[in-house]
C-alpha cells in the first residue's frame, strides 16, 4: 500500500497508476480515492498518469485528532505532489475536494497546468446577504448532528437522497452506488467528517482570484448539496481564465451517476 508521511507524522494513502501527464484527483466528503474509480480507469486508458489520495481522517489514511482542516489538507496534497515530483499536472476536485484544489492551485500554481472544479463549494456555499441561494445554518447543523448521531444510518440517508438525486421524481436509485458511498464513508473517522463542516463555512474567493491557469467549472443544475446558484456563476466570474459547463438535471454526485458524459467532457478540456 503506497503512503507518504506528512511533516506532522500523518500517513496519507494514495494510488499512482500509469505514466504520462499526471491527473490528480481530490475527493469529496466523506469519501475516499475510490470515488474516482470511473475517472481513473478512463484516463489511465487514455494514456495519462492518474493519482488520488485519501484525505487525512478518511479511508486508509491516518485519523489524527488534529489537522482536520482545509489548510492541512492542502499541505498534505502539496507533500504528495512534491514526493511524486509532479509537474504540469491537471488537478480535479469534487465538492470539498474542489476547495482543496482551488487553494492548492492558488499556492502551488507553478506545478499546475489546468484545474477542474466539479460540484465544488467554491467560492462559498453558505447563505448570506451576498449568497441568498446558499445553504442555511440549520443545514450545516443537520450534517453535524448526523455524524454525531447514528452515523451508519445517516450515511445511508445521504446517498439515498440528496447526494445522487435519488429523491427526485423519476430517479432510479442504484443500491450498489448507495452501498459503495456508505462503504467509503464508514471507512473514515467521525472526527474528521465532523470537522469537515468547518471547511464548508470558509470563503475561497481569494484563492480563486489568484489562479491564472485554465479552470473548468462543472456543475449539475439539480445539485442539492451545493446549489447551482450558490456558487457556480460567482466562481467563474472570479477566475481569470475560467470556463463553465453545466448539466441540467444532474445531481451532486454526477461523476458517478453520469461518468459516461462527464469523462469525455473532462478529456476534451484537458486536451484543449
PDB file of C-alpha atoms in Angstrom:
ATOM      1  CA  UNK A   1       0.000   0.000   0.000  1.00  0.00           C
ATOM      2  CA  UNK A   2       1.512   3.352  -1.074  1.00  0.00           C
ATOM      3  CA  UNK A   3       1.705   6.034   1.612  1.00  0.00           C
ATOM      4  CA  UNK A   4       3.626   9.176   2.477  1.00  0.00           C
ATOM      5  CA  UNK A   5       4.170  10.636   5.939  1.00  0.00           C
ATOM      6  CA  UNK A   6       3.497  14.335   6.411  1.00  0.00           C
ATOM      7  CA  UNK A   7       5.606  16.743   8.456  1.00  0.00           C
ATOM      8  CA  UNK A   8       3.274  16.257  11.420  1.00  0.00           C
ATOM      9  CA  UNK A   9       3.538  12.464  11.216  1.00  0.00           C
ATOM     10  CA  UNK A  10       0.292  11.590   9.427  1.00  0.00           C
ATOM     11  CA  UNK A  11       0.283   8.673   6.970  1.00  0.00           C
ATOM     12  CA  UNK A  12      -1.539   9.518   3.731  1.00  0.00           C
ATOM     13  CA  UNK A  13      -2.635   6.690   1.433  1.00  0.00           C
ATOM     14  CA  UNK A  14      -2.505   7.238  -2.324  1.00  0.00           C
ATOM     15  CA  UNK A  15      -2.882   5.475  -5.673  1.00  0.00           C
ATOM     16  CA  UNK A  16      -0.490   6.200  -8.534  1.00  0.00           C
ATOM     17  CA  UNK A  17      -1.203   4.400 -11.793  1.00  0.00           C
ATOM     18  CA  UNK A  18       0.219   4.697 -15.289  1.00  0.00           C
ATOM     19  CA  UNK A  19       2.520   7.212 -16.946  1.00  0.00           C
ATOM     20  CA  UNK A  20       2.226  10.384 -18.973  1.00  0.00           C
ATOM     21  CA  UNK A  21       0.859  13.762 -17.923  1.00  0.00           C
ATOM     22  CA  UNK A  22      -0.376  13.455 -14.327  1.00  0.00           C
ATOM     23  CA  UNK A  23      -4.002  13.972 -13.318  1.00  0.00           C
ATOM     24  CA  UNK A  24      -4.513  14.384  -9.580  1.00  0.00           C
ATOM     25  CA  UNK A  25      -7.952  13.836  -8.047  1.00  0.00           C
ATOM     26  CA  UNK A  26      -9.252  15.269  -4.739  1.00  0.00           C
ATOM     27  CA  UNK A  27     -12.370  13.566  -3.386  1.00  0.00           C
ATOM     28  CA  UNK A  28     -15.451  14.910  -1.627  1.00  0.00           C
ATOM     29  CA  UNK A  29     -16.898  14.298   1.839  1.00  0.00           C
ATOM     30  CA  UNK A  30     -16.848  11.730   3.440  1.00  0.00           C
ATOM     31  CA  UNK A  31     -15.397   9.626   0.655  1.00  0.00           C
ATOM     32  CA  UNK A  32     -12.022   8.297  -0.465  1.00  0.00           C
ATOM     33  CA  UNK A  33      -9.830   7.972  -3.549  1.00  0.00           C
ATOM     34  CA  UNK A  34     -12.118   5.107  -4.585  1.00  0.00           C
ATOM     35  CA  UNK A  35     -14.799   7.617  -5.530  1.00  0.00           C
ATOM     36  CA  UNK A  36     -12.646   8.406  -8.584  1.00  0.00           C
ATOM     37  CA  UNK A  37     -12.529   4.831  -9.922  1.00  0.00           C
ATOM     38  CA  UNK A  38     -14.537   5.647 -13.058  1.00  0.00           C
ATOM     39  CA  UNK A  39     -12.335   8.631 -13.878  1.00  0.00           C
ATOM     40  CA  UNK A  40      -9.014   6.981 -13.006  1.00  0.00           C
ATOM     41  CA  UNK A  41      -9.689   3.958 -15.207  1.00  0.00           C
ATOM     42  CA  UNK A  42     -10.925   6.161 -18.059  1.00  0.00           C
ATOM     43  CA  UNK A  43      -7.881   8.430 -18.083  1.00  0.00           C
ATOM     44  CA  UNK A  44      -5.460   5.566 -17.468  1.00  0.00           C
ATOM     45  CA  UNK A  45      -6.698   4.014 -20.698  1.00  0.00           C
ATOM     46  CA  UNK A  46      -6.239   7.353 -22.468  1.00  0.00           C
ATOM     47  CA  UNK A  47      -2.537   7.464 -21.653  1.00  0.00           C
ATOM     48  CA  UNK A  48      -2.473   9.599 -18.502  1.00  0.00           C
ATOM     49  CA  UNK A  49      -0.853   9.039 -15.121  1.00  0.00           C
ATOM     50  CA  UNK A  50      -3.646   9.101 -12.512  1.00  0.00           C
ATOM     51  CA  UNK A  51      -3.186   9.831  -8.817  1.00  0.00           C
ATOM     52  CA  UNK A  52      -5.684  10.018  -5.971  1.00  0.00           C
ATOM     53  CA  UNK A  53      -5.256  10.058  -2.207  1.00  0.00           C
ATOM     54  CA  UNK A  54      -7.411   9.530   0.859  1.00  0.00           C
ATOM     55  CA  UNK A  55      -7.610  12.835   2.723  1.00  0.00           C
ATOM     56  CA  UNK A  56      -6.344  12.647   6.311  1.00  0.00           C
ATOM     57  CA  UNK A  57      -9.073  11.238   8.523  1.00  0.00           C
ATOM     58  CA  UNK A  58     -10.629   9.461   5.528  1.00  0.00           C
ATOM     59  CA  UNK A  59     -10.388   5.925   4.164  1.00  0.00           C
ATOM     60  CA  UNK A  60      -6.965   4.296   4.505  1.00  0.00           C
ATOM     61  CA  UNK A  61      -5.116   7.392   5.723  1.00  0.00           C
ATOM     62  CA  UNK A  62      -4.435   8.044   9.411  1.00  0.00           C
ATOM     63  CA  UNK A  63      -7.136   9.521  11.632  1.00  0.00           C
ATOM     64  CA  UNK A  64      -5.303  12.164  13.683  1.00  0.00           C
ATOM     65  CA  UNK A  65      -7.037  14.300  16.277  1.00  0.00           C
ATOM     66  CA  UNK A  66      -5.564  17.486  14.783  1.00  0.00           C
ATOM     67  CA  UNK A  67      -5.158  18.996  11.329  1.00  0.00           C
ATOM     68  CA  UNK A  68      -8.608  18.117  10.023  1.00  0.00           C
ATOM     69  CA  UNK A  69      -8.969  21.408   8.167  1.00  0.00           C
ATOM     70  CA  UNK A  70      -8.524  22.791   4.684  1.00  0.00           C
ATOM     71  CA  UNK A  71      -5.056  24.260   5.181  1.00  0.00           C
ATOM     72  CA  UNK A  72      -3.680  20.932   6.430  1.00  0.00           C
ATOM     73  CA  UNK A  73      -5.385  19.045   3.596  1.00  0.00           C
ATOM     74  CA  UNK A  74      -3.767  21.381   1.062  1.00  0.00           C
ATOM     75  CA  UNK A  75      -0.350  20.923   2.643  1.00  0.00           C
ATOM     76  CA  UNK A  76      -0.858  17.150   2.617  1.00  0.00           C
ATOM     77  CA  UNK A  77      -1.631  17.357  -1.101  1.00  0.00           C
ATOM     78  CA  UNK A  78       1.443  19.531  -1.627  1.00  0.00           C
ATOM     79  CA  UNK A  79       3.568  16.967   0.218  1.00  0.00           C
ATOM     80  CA  UNK A  80       2.235  14.258  -2.079  1.00  0.00           C
ATOM     81  CA  UNK A  81       2.875  16.207  -5.298  1.00  0.00           C
ATOM     82  CA  UNK A  82       6.385  17.045  -4.099  1.00  0.00           C
ATOM     83  CA  UNK A  83       7.063  13.421  -3.134  1.00  0.00           C
ATOM     84  CA  UNK A  84       5.969  12.283  -6.597  1.00  0.00           C
ATOM     85  CA  UNK A  85       7.745  15.250  -8.243  1.00  0.00           C
ATOM     86  CA  UNK A  86       4.633  16.186 -10.197  1.00  0.00           C
ATOM     87  CA  UNK A  87       4.844  18.982 -12.762  1.00  0.00           C
ATOM     88  CA  UNK A  88       2.440  20.154 -15.466  1.00  0.00           C
ATOM     89  CA  UNK A  89      -0.336  18.372 -13.558  1.00  0.00           C
ATOM     90  CA  UNK A  90      -4.087  18.553 -14.018  1.00  0.00           C
ATOM     91  CA  UNK A  91      -5.908  18.855 -10.685  1.00  0.00           C
ATOM     92  CA  UNK A  92      -9.556  17.800 -10.458  1.00  0.00           C
ATOM     93  CA  UNK A  93     -11.560  18.305  -7.270  1.00  0.00           C
ATOM     94  CA  UNK A  94     -15.122  17.332  -6.394  1.00  0.00           C
ATOM     95  CA  UNK A  95     -17.211  19.132  -3.750  1.00  0.00           C
ATOM     96  CA  UNK A  96     -14.961  19.599  -0.672  1.00  0.00           C
ATOM     97  CA  UNK A  97     -12.122  18.485  -2.921  1.00  0.00           C
ATOM     98  CA  UNK A  98     -12.894  21.497  -5.104  1.00  0.00           C
ATOM     99  CA  UNK A  99     -11.964  23.752  -2.222  1.00  0.00           C
ATOM    100  CA  UNK A 100      -8.801  21.726  -1.736  1.00  0.00           C
ATOM    101  CA  UNK A 101      -7.867  22.068  -5.404  1.00  0.00           C
ATOM    102  CA  UNK A 102      -8.642  25.795  -5.519  1.00  0.00           C
ATOM    103  CA  UNK A 103      -6.427  26.554  -2.531  1.00  0.00           C
ATOM    104  CA  UNK A 104      -3.685  24.186  -3.668  1.00  0.00           C
ATOM    105  CA  UNK A 105      -3.543  25.707  -7.152  1.00  0.00           C
ATOM    106  CA  UNK A 106      -3.544  29.222  -5.700  1.00  0.00           C
ATOM    107  CA  UNK A 107      -0.485  28.339  -3.613  1.00  0.00           C
ATOM    108  CA  UNK A 108       1.410  25.955  -5.918  1.00  0.00           C
ATOM    109  CA  UNK A 109       0.496  27.187  -9.372  1.00  0.00           C
ATOM    110  CA  UNK A 110       3.962  26.572 -10.773  1.00  0.00           C
ATOM    111  CA  UNK A 111       3.272  22.823 -10.645  1.00  0.00           C
ATOM    112  CA  UNK A 112      -0.159  23.021 -12.315  1.00  0.00           C
ATOM    113  CA  UNK A 113      -1.229  23.048 -15.972  1.00  0.00           C
ATOM    114  CA  UNK A 114      -5.009  23.154 -15.552  1.00  0.00           C
ATOM    115  CA  UNK A 115      -7.673  22.543 -12.931  1.00  0.00           C
ATOM    116  CA  UNK A 116     -11.281  21.378 -12.800  1.00  0.00           C
ATOM    117  CA  UNK A 117     -13.821  22.170 -10.080  1.00  0.00           C
ATOM    118  CA  UNK A 118     -16.696  19.663 -10.128  1.00  0.00           C
ATOM    119  CA  UNK A 119     -19.781  20.403  -7.992  1.00  0.00           C
ATOM    120  CA  UNK A 120     -17.357  22.473  -5.947  1.00  0.00           C
ATOM    121  CA  UNK A 121     -18.185  24.523  -2.854  1.00  0.00           C
ATOM    122  CA  UNK A 122     -16.130  27.442  -4.216  1.00  0.00           C
ATOM    123  CA  UNK A 123     -16.280  30.371  -3.635  1.00  0.00           C
ATOM    124  CA  UNK A 124     -18.653  29.569  -0.740  1.00  0.00           C
ATOM    125  CA  UNK A 125     -21.815  27.583  -0.109  1.00  0.00           C
ATOM    126  CA  UNK A 126     -23.334  29.214   2.977  1.00  0.00           C
ATOM    127  CA  UNK A 127     -26.313  31.543   2.870  1.00  0.00           C
ATOM    128  CA  UNK A 128     -25.591  35.235   3.360  1.00  0.00           C
ATOM    129  CA  UNK A 129     -26.642  38.641   2.061  1.00  0.00           C
ATOM    130  CA  UNK A 130     -24.298  38.117  -0.877  1.00  0.00           C
ATOM    131  CA  UNK A 131     -25.296  34.490  -1.441  1.00  0.00           C
ATOM    132  CA  UNK A 132     -29.037  34.129  -0.986  1.00  0.00           C
ATOM    133  CA  UNK A 133     -29.003  30.691  -2.659  1.00  0.00           C
ATOM    134  CA  UNK A 134     -26.528  29.168  -0.228  1.00  0.00           C
ATOM    135  CA  UNK A 135     -27.295  26.535   2.382  1.00  0.00           C
ATOM    136  CA  UNK A 136     -28.857  27.886   5.620  1.00  0.00           C
ATOM    137  CA  UNK A 137     -27.216  27.443   9.071  1.00  0.00           C
ATOM    138  CA  UNK A 138     -29.564  24.605  10.004  1.00  0.00           C
ATOM    139  CA  UNK A 139     -28.362  22.570   7.011  1.00  0.00           C
ATOM    140  CA  UNK A 140     -24.783  22.521   8.327  1.00  0.00           C
ATOM    141  CA  UNK A 141     -26.007  21.703  11.827  1.00  0.00           C
ATOM    142  CA  UNK A 142     -28.012  18.785  10.423  1.00  0.00           C
ATOM    143  CA  UNK A 143     -24.819  17.353   8.928  1.00  0.00           C
ATOM    144  CA  UNK A 144     -23.007  17.681  12.264  1.00  0.00           C
ATOM    145  CA  UNK A 145     -25.932  16.068  14.068  1.00  0.00           C
ATOM    146  CA  UNK A 146     -25.968  13.201  11.586  1.00  0.00           C
ATOM    147  CA  UNK A 147     -22.286  12.463  12.182  1.00  0.00           C
ATOM    148  CA  UNK A 148     -22.690  12.717  15.965  1.00  0.00           C
ATOM    149  CA  UNK A 149     -25.797  10.554  15.998  1.00  0.00           C
ATOM    150  CA  UNK A 150     -26.222   7.252  14.181  1.00  0.00           C
ATOM    151  CA  UNK A 151     -23.512   7.823  11.592  1.00  0.00           C
ATOM    152  CA  UNK A 152     -24.091   4.478   9.869  1.00  0.00           C
ATOM    153  CA  UNK A 153     -27.761   5.297   9.368  1.00  0.00           C
ATOM    154  CA  UNK A 154     -27.034   8.871   8.287  1.00  0.00           C
ATOM    155  CA  UNK A 155     -24.532   7.585   5.733  1.00  0.00           C
ATOM    156  CA  UNK A 156     -27.338   5.641   4.118  1.00  0.00           C
ATOM    157  CA  UNK A 157     -29.696   8.604   4.063  1.00  0.00           C
ATOM    158  CA  UNK A 158     -27.287  10.961   2.260  1.00  0.00           C
ATOM    159  CA  UNK A 159     -26.624   8.797  -0.847  1.00  0.00           C
ATOM    160  CA  UNK A 160     -30.209   7.536  -0.897  1.00  0.00           C
ATOM    161  CA  UNK A 161     -31.452  11.117  -1.160  1.00  0.00           C
ATOM    162  CA  UNK A 162     -29.625  14.396  -1.987  1.00  0.00           C
ATOM    163  CA  UNK A 163     -26.129  13.263  -2.983  1.00  0.00           C
ATOM    164  CA  UNK A 164     -27.177  11.354  -6.102  1.00  0.00           C
ATOM    165  CA  UNK A 165     -30.586  12.974  -6.521  1.00  0.00           C
ATOM    166  CA  UNK A 166     -32.338   9.675  -5.859  1.00  0.00           C
ATOM    167  CA  UNK A 167     -35.080  11.576  -4.005  1.00  0.00           C
ATOM    168  CA  UNK A 168     -36.168  13.367  -7.198  1.00  0.00           C
ATOM    169  CA  UNK A 169     -39.119  12.343  -9.340  1.00  0.00           C
ATOM    170  CA  UNK A 170     -38.167   9.787 -11.948  1.00  0.00           C
ATOM    171  CA  UNK A 171     -34.846   8.858 -10.348  1.00  0.00           C
ATOM    172  CA  UNK A 172     -33.799   5.200 -10.341  1.00  0.00           C
ATOM    173  CA  UNK A 173     -31.708   4.534  -7.234  1.00  0.00           C
ATOM    174  CA  UNK A 174     -28.770   2.144  -7.510  1.00  0.00           C
ATOM    175  CA  UNK A 175     -28.299   0.057  -4.366  1.00  0.00           C
ATOM    176  CA  UNK A 176     -24.706  -0.684  -5.407  1.00  0.00           C
ATOM    177  CA  UNK A 177     -23.833   3.038  -5.686  1.00  0.00           C
ATOM    178  CA  UNK A 178     -25.513   3.772  -2.351  1.00  0.00           C
ATOM    179  CA  UNK A 179     -23.671   0.890  -0.661  1.00  0.00           C
ATOM    180  CA  UNK A 180     -20.333   1.975  -2.133  1.00  0.00           C
ATOM    181  CA  UNK A 181     -20.836   5.509  -0.767  1.00  0.00           C
ATOM    182  CA  UNK A 182     -21.645   4.011   2.640  1.00  0.00           C
ATOM    183  CA  UNK A 183     -18.569   1.756   2.487  1.00  0.00           C
ATOM    184  CA  UNK A 184     -16.246   4.653   1.780  1.00  0.00           C
ATOM    185  CA  UNK A 185     -17.808   6.918   4.392  1.00  0.00           C
ATOM    186  CA  UNK A 186     -17.717   4.364   7.195  1.00  0.00           C
ATOM    187  CA  UNK A 187     -14.042   3.641   6.465  1.00  0.00           C
ATOM    188  CA  UNK A 188     -13.176   7.168   7.605  1.00  0.00           C
ATOM    189  CA  UNK A 189     -13.162   8.788  11.013  1.00  0.00           C
ATOM    190  CA  UNK A 190     -16.136  10.514  12.619  1.00  0.00           C
ATOM    191  CA  UNK A 191     -13.894  13.272  13.995  1.00  0.00           C
ATOM    192  CA  UNK A 192     -12.558  14.288  10.570  1.00  0.00           C
ATOM    193  CA  UNK A 193     -16.004  14.028   8.993  1.00  0.00           C
ATOM    194  CA  UNK A 194     -17.464  16.253  11.709  1.00  0.00           C
ATOM    195  CA  UNK A 195     -14.625  18.784  11.391  1.00  0.00           C
ATOM    196  CA  UNK A 196     -15.039  18.952   7.610  1.00  0.00           C
ATOM    197  CA  UNK A 197     -18.209  21.022   8.054  1.00  0.00           C
ATOM    198  CA  UNK A 198     -15.991  23.944   9.105  1.00  0.00           C
ATOM    199  CA  UNK A 199     -14.382  23.900   5.650  1.00  0.00           C
ATOM    200  CA  UNK A 200     -17.840  24.354   4.105  1.00  0.00           C
ATOM    201  CA  UNK A 201     -18.199  27.602   6.043  1.00  0.00           C
ATOM    202  CA  UNK A 202     -14.990  29.050   4.624  1.00  0.00           C
ATOM    203  CA  UNK A 203     -14.777  31.516   1.757  1.00  0.00           C
ATOM    204  CA  UNK A 204     -12.490  30.644  -1.164  1.00  0.00           C
ATOM    205  CA  UNK A 205     -12.865  33.906  -3.067  1.00  0.00           C
ATOM    206  CA  UNK A 206      -9.244  34.996  -2.641  1.00  0.00           C
ATOM    207  CA  UNK A 207      -7.993  31.564  -3.708  1.00  0.00           C
ATOM    208  CA  UNK A 208      -9.973  31.733  -6.952  1.00  0.00           C
ATOM    209  CA  UNK A 209      -8.735  35.263  -7.666  1.00  0.00           C
ATOM    210  CA  UNK A 210      -5.085  34.106  -7.514  1.00  0.00           C
ATOM    211  CA  UNK A 211      -5.483  31.336 -10.089  1.00  0.00           C
ATOM    212  CA  UNK A 212      -4.293  32.142 -13.609  1.00  0.00           C
ATOM    213  CA  UNK A 213      -4.170  28.665 -15.199  1.00  0.00           C
ATOM    214  CA  UNK A 214      -7.236  27.485 -17.161  1.00  0.00           C
ATOM    215  CA  UNK A 215     -10.006  26.205 -14.890  1.00  0.00           C
ATOM    216  CA  UNK A 216     -13.149  24.340 -15.927  1.00  0.00           C
ATOM    217  CA  UNK A 217     -16.147  24.638 -13.598  1.00  0.00           C
ATOM    218  CA  UNK A 218     -18.607  21.735 -13.954  1.00  0.00           C
ATOM    219  CA  UNK A 219     -21.892  21.682 -12.042  1.00  0.00           C
ATOM    220  CA  UNK A 220     -25.207  19.900 -12.134  1.00  0.00           C
ATOM    221  CA  UNK A 221     -28.226  22.178 -12.160  1.00  0.00           C
ATOM    222  CA  UNK A 222     -30.104  19.777  -9.834  1.00  0.00           C
ATOM    223  CA  UNK A 223     -27.345  19.740  -7.210  1.00  0.00           C
ATOM    224  CA  UNK A 224     -28.980  19.645  -3.760  1.00  0.00           C
ATOM    225  CA  UNK A 225     -25.731  19.764  -1.769  1.00  0.00           C
ATOM    226  CA  UNK A 226     -24.016  22.776  -3.360  1.00  0.00           C
ATOM    227  CA  UNK A 227     -26.923  24.564  -5.061  1.00  0.00           C
ATOM    228  CA  UNK A 228     -26.015  25.686  -8.577  1.00  0.00           C
ATOM    229  CA  UNK A 229     -26.921  29.343  -7.992  1.00  0.00           C
ATOM    230  CA  UNK A 230     -24.975  29.377  -4.744  1.00  0.00           C
ATOM    231  CA  UNK A 231     -21.500  29.088  -6.188  1.00  0.00           C
ATOM    232  CA  UNK A 232     -21.155  28.387  -9.886  1.00  0.00           C
ATOM    233  CA  UNK A 233     -21.735  31.775 -11.579  1.00  0.00           C
ATOM    234  CA  UNK A 234     -19.646  33.577  -8.963  1.00  0.00           C
ATOM    235  CA  UNK A 235     -16.780  31.109  -9.247  1.00  0.00           C
ATOM    236  CA  UNK A 236     -16.442  31.631 -12.996  1.00  0.00           C
ATOM    237  CA  UNK A 237     -16.545  35.414 -12.545  1.00  0.00           C
ATOM    238  CA  UNK A 238     -13.700  35.282 -10.014  1.00  0.00           C
ATOM    239  CA  UNK A 239     -11.395  33.118 -12.113  1.00  0.00           C
ATOM    240  CA  UNK A 240      -9.048  34.869 -14.549  1.00  0.00           C
ATOM    241  CA  UNK A 241      -9.256  32.010 -17.053  1.00  0.00           C
ATOM    242  CA  UNK A 242     -12.401  30.115 -16.155  1.00  0.00           C
ATOM    243  CA  UNK A 243     -14.984  28.330 -18.284  1.00  0.00           C
ATOM    244  CA  UNK A 244     -18.308  26.801 -17.340  1.00  0.00           C
ATOM    245  CA  UNK A 245     -20.019  23.515 -18.242  1.00  0.00           C
ATOM    246  CA  UNK A 246     -23.487  22.928 -16.776  1.00  0.00           C
ATOM    247  CA  UNK A 247     -25.659  19.821 -16.730  1.00  0.00           C
ATOM    248  CA  UNK A 248     -29.454  20.163 -16.492  1.00  0.00           C
ATOM    249  CA  UNK A 249     -30.954  17.637 -14.084  1.00  0.00           C
ATOM    250  CA  UNK A 250     -27.612  16.265 -12.881  1.00  0.00           C
ATOM    251  CA  UNK A 251     -27.023  15.738  -9.123  1.00  0.00           C
ATOM    252  CA  UNK A 252     -24.102  16.475  -6.814  1.00  0.00           C
ATOM    253  CA  UNK A 253     -22.644  13.004  -7.361  1.00  0.00           C
ATOM    254  CA  UNK A 254     -22.826  13.247 -11.153  1.00  0.00           C
ATOM    255  CA  UNK A 255     -19.256  11.964 -11.583  1.00  0.00           C
ATOM    256  CA  UNK A 256     -20.615   8.573 -10.576  1.00  0.00           C
ATOM    257  CA  UNK A 257     -24.137   8.643 -11.989  1.00  0.00           C
ATOM    258  CA  UNK A 258     -23.138  10.234 -15.308  1.00  0.00           C
ATOM    259  CA  UNK A 259     -19.476   9.285 -15.730  1.00  0.00           C
ATOM    260  CA  UNK A 260     -20.101   8.362 -19.373  1.00  0.00           C
ATOM    261  CA  UNK A 261     -20.960  12.034 -20.057  1.00  0.00           C
ATOM    262  CA  UNK A 262     -18.520  13.833 -17.771  1.00  0.00           C
ATOM    263  CA  UNK A 263     -15.404  11.812 -18.557  1.00  0.00           C
ATOM    264  CA  UNK A 264     -15.327  12.771 -22.268  1.00  0.00           C
ATOM    265  CA  UNK A 265     -16.002  16.407 -21.287  1.00  0.00           C
ATOM    266  CA  UNK A 266     -13.060  16.312 -18.898  1.00  0.00           C
ATOM    267  CA  UNK A 267     -10.859  14.785 -21.594  1.00  0.00           C
ATOM    268  CA  UNK A 268     -11.905  17.471 -24.081  1.00  0.00           C
ATOM    269  CA  UNK A 269     -10.937  20.228 -21.649  1.00  0.00           C
ATOM    270  CA  UNK A 270      -7.610  18.630 -20.798  1.00  0.00           C
ATOM    271  CA  UNK A 271      -6.724  18.225 -24.465  1.00  0.00           C
ATOM    272  CA  UNK A 272      -7.883  21.698 -25.466  1.00  0.00           C
TER     273      UNK A 272
END
